[in-house]
XYZ file of C-alpha atoms in Angstrom:
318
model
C -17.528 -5.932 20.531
C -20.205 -5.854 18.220
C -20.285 -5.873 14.414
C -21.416 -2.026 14.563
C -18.070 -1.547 15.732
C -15.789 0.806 13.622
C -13.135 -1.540 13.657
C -14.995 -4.663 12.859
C -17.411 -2.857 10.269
C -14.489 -1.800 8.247
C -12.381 -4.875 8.529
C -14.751 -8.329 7.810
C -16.039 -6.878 4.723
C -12.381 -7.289 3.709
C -12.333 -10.995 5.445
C -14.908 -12.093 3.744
C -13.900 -10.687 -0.022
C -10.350 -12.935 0.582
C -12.323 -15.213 2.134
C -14.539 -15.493 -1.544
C -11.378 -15.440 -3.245
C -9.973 -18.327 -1.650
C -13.374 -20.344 -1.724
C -13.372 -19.731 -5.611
C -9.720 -20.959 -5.529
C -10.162 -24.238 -3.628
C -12.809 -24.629 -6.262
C -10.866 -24.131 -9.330
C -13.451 -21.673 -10.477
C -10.315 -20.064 -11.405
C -7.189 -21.873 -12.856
C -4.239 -21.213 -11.588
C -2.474 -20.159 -14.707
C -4.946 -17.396 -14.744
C -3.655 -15.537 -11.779
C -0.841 -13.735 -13.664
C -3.354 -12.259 -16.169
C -5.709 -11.281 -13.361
C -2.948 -9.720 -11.566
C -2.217 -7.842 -14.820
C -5.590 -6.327 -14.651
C -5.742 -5.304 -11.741
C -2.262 -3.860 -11.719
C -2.090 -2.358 -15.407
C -6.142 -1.387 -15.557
C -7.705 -0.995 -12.489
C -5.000 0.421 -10.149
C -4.324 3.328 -13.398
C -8.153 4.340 -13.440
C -8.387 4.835 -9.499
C -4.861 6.636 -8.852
C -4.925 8.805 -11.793
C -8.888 9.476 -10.625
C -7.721 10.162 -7.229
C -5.202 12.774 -8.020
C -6.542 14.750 -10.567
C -8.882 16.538 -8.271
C -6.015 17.102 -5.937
C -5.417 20.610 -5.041
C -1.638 20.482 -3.509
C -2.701 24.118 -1.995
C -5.915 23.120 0.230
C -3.897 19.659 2.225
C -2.297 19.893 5.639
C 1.372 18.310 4.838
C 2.556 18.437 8.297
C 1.069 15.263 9.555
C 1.604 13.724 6.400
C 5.289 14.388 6.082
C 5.571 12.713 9.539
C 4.044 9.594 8.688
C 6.342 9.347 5.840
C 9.184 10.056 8.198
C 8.451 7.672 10.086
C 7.070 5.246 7.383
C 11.022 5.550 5.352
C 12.580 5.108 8.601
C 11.406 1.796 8.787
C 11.290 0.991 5.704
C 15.109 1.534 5.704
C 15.516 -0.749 8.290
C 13.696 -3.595 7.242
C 15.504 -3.694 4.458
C 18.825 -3.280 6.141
C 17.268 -6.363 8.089
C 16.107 -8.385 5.010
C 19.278 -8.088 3.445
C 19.091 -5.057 1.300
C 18.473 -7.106 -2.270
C 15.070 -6.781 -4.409
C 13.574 -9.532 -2.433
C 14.329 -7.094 0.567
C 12.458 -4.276 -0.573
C 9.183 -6.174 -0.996
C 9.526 -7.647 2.455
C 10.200 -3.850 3.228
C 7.335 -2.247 1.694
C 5.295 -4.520 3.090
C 6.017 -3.820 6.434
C 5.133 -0.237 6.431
C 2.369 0.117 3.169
C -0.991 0.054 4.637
C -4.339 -0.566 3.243
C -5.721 2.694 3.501
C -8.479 3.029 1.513
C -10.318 0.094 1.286
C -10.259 -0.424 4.922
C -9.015 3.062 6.436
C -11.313 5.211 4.736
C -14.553 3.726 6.591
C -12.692 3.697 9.724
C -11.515 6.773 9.866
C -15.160 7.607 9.076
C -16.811 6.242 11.230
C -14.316 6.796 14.339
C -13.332 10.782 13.786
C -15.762 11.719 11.372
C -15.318 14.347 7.793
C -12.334 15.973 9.878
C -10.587 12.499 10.079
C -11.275 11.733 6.893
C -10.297 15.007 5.418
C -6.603 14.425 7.040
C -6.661 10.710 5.960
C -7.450 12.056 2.414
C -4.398 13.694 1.984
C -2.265 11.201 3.473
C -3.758 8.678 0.739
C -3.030 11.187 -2.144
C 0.486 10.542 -1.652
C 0.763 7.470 -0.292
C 1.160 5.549 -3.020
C 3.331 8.327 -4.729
C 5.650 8.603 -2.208
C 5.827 4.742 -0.692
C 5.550 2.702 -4.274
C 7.959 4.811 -5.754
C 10.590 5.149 -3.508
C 10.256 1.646 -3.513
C 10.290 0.954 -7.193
C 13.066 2.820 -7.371
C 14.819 0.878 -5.025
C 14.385 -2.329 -6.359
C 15.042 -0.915 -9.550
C 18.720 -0.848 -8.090
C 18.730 -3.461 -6.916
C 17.155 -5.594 -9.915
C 20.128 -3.604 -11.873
C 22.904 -4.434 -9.952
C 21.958 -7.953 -9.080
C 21.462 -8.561 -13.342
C 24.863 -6.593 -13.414
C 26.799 -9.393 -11.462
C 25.113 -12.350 -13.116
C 26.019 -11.092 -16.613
C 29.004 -9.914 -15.066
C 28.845 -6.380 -16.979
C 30.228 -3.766 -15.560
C 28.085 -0.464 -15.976
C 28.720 2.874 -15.039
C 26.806 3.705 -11.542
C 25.114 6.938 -13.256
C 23.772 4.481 -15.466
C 22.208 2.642 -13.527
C 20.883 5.388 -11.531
C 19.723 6.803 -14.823
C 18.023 3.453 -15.358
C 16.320 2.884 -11.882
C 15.231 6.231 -12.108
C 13.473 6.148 -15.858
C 11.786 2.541 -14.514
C 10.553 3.764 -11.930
C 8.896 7.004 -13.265
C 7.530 4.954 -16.510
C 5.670 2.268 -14.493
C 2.525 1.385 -13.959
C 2.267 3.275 -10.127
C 4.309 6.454 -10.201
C 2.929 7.726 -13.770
C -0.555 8.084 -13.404
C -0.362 9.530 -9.986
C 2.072 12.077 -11.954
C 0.241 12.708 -14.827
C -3.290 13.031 -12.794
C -1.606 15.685 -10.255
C -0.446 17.776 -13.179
C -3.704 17.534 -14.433
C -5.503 18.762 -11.112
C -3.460 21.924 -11.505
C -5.245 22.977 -14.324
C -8.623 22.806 -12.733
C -10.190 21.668 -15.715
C -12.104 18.510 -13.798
C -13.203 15.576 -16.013
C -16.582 15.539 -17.901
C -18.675 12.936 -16.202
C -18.225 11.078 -19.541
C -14.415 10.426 -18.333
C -15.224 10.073 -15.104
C -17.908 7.994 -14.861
C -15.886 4.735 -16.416
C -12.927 6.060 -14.403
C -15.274 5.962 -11.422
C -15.365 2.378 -11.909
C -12.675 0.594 -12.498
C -11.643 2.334 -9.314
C -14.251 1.177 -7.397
C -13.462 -2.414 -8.382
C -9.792 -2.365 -7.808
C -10.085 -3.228 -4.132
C -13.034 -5.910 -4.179
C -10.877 -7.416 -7.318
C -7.488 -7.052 -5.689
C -8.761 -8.728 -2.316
C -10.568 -11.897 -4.230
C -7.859 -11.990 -6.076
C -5.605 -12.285 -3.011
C -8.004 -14.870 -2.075
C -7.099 -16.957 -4.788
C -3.316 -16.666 -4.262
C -3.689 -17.787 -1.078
C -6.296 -21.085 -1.994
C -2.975 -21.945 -4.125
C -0.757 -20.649 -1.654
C 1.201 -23.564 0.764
C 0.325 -21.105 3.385
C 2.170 -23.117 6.476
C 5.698 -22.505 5.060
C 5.026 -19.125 5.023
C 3.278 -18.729 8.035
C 6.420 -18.005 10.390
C 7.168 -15.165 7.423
C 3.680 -14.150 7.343
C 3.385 -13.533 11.186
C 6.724 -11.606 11.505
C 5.728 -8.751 8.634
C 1.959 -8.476 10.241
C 3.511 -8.162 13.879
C 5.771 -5.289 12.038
C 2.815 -3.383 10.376
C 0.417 -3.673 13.172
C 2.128 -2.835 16.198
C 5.702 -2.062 15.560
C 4.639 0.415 12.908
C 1.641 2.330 14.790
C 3.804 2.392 18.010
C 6.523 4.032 15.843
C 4.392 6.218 14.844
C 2.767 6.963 17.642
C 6.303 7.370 20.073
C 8.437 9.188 17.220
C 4.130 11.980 16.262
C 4.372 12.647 19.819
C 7.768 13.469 20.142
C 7.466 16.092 16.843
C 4.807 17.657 18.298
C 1.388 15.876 16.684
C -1.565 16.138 19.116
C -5.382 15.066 19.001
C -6.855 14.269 15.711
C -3.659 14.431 13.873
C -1.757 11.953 15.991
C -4.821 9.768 15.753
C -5.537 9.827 12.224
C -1.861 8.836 11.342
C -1.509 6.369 14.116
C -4.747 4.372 12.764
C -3.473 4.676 9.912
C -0.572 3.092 10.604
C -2.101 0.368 12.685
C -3.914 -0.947 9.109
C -3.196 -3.988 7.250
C -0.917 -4.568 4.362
C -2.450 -3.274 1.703
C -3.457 -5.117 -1.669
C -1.226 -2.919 -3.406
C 2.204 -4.655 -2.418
C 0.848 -8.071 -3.568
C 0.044 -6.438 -6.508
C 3.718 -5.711 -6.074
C 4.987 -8.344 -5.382
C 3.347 -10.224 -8.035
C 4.592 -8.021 -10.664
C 8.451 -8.046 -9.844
C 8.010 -11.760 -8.757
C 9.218 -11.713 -5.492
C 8.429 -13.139 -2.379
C 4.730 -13.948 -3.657
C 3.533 -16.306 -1.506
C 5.233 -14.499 2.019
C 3.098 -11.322 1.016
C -0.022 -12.958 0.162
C 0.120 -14.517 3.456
C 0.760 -11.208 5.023
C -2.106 -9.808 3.315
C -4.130 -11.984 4.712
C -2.781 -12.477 8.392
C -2.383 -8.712 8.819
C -6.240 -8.056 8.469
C -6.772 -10.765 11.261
C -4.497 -9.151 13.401
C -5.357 -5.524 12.478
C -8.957 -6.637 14.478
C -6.755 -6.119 17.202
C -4.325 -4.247 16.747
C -6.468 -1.006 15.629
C -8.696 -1.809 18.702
C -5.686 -1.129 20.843
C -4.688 1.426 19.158
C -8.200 3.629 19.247
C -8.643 2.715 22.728
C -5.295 3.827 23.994
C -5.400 7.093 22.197
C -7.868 8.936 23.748
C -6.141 8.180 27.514
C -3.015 10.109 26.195
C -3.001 13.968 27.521
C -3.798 16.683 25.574
């Protein structure tokens, strides 16, 4: 395998940008008490400008759901699970998310590229203007819950369940992920545009959301004690790259997805965790250091994984 590859070309620019991260890290170019505000930058700045960029030139009309709505089938399924198997608390539904949120445009939009061309891409487009929609939210809302009813039974209050529903549900629309992806598909369906004036600054700070998000796991990880959370680490990658694309690949074949459809959500299935959940995980302050591990041991793995995965897909009949 040479670094031409698809799979290699779209993964070690991602190595190396954690890899920076952690260098700078080690050598306390930045201070650990500076994480939390970089996170908040990335999280409250960055991630805004690129989702609410991304959707407002969404046209809900012109995408092919089908695929789509089977990868998030298939993606809830076992999210569900996970966090049946985590132990169904907030720390659960990080562990959760991170098993089945995948880095997707940093890493699968070259990929997909490269391997199956504008078609591919054109598919993986629409899966990424709702994948953070559907997947973040869902599991904001979730942990909303769950953050609710675990404050619930340390204060000991009793509150009404539809109030708590009520509350989940206002968190997790006002937050940080859900509303711009909102407010930037409403504004699509005017098909107004934005004047380059808008869009060029919005332009980017979305461009520098993943190089920023990936140093930046870089530097968790330099202050990381990786080795306790190595066993952790290893179990959520295993999850996301294979258990997750052979999921996805058994449960698209059964419902009918052939050729580039099958292959498009398969790969993308197959890809690392993405940045977002330790932006995540960071902001809820749960299991931190386990999904900053992941982060980075997924994207090692996903060197194989996605191999596999694009190798064995063309030997499957038509």
């Amino acid at each position: 395998m040479n670094l031409d590859h698809p799979v290699l070309s779209s993964l070690l620019p991602v190595v190396l940008l954690i890899f920076i991260g952690f260098v700078a890290g080690k050598a306390k170019l930045v201070r650990g008490e500076s994480v939390r505000d970089l996170s908040n930058l990335v999280f409250l700045v960055l991630t805004q400008a690129l989702l609410f960029r991304t959707m407002s030139s969404v046209h809900i009309e012109q995408l092919d759901f089908k695929p789509v709505m089977q990868y998030f089938l298939v993606a809830g399924s076992l999210f569900v699970a996970m966090l049946w198997l985590y132990g169904s608390n907030s720390r659960a539904s990080v562990l959760a998310l991170a098993s089945i949120f995948s880095n997707t445009l940093m890493i699968g939009v070259p990929l997909i590229g490269l391997a199956y061309g504008q078609e591919g891409q054109v598919l993986l487009f629409t899966l990424i203007s709702l994948h953070a929609l559907v997947l973040l939210s869902a599991a904001t809302l979730v942990l909303e819950l769950q953050v609710a009813q675990e404050q619930a039974a340390l204060s000991g209050e009793r509150r009404p369940i539809w109030r708590t529903v009520a509350s989940a549900i206002r968190n997790a629309i006002i937050h940080p992920v859900p509303l711009p992806i909102l407010v930037g598909l409403a504004y699509a369906q005017t098909g107004w545009g934005l004047h380059p004036i808008v869009d060029r600054p919005l332009a980017l700070l979305g461009s520098a959301f993943g190089p920023v998000a990936l140093v930046l796991v870089g530097i968790t990880l330099a202050l990381t004690p990786i080795g306790r959370q190595l066993g952790l680490a290893l179990r959520l990658s295993l999850v996301k790259t294979v258990f997750h694309p052979m999921l996805m690949l058994a449960a698209g074949w059964l419902l009918g997805l052939r050729g580039l459809h099958l292959a498009v959500m398969t790969v993308a299935a197959a890809l690392p965790i993405g940045a977002n959940v330790f932006l995540f995980s960071q902001r809820y302050r749960k299991e931190e250091d386990a999904v900053t591990a992941g982060v980075a041991v997924s994207t090692a793995m996903a060197v194989l994984s996605v191999s596999a995965v694009m190798a064995v897909l063309p030997l499957l009949p038509a």
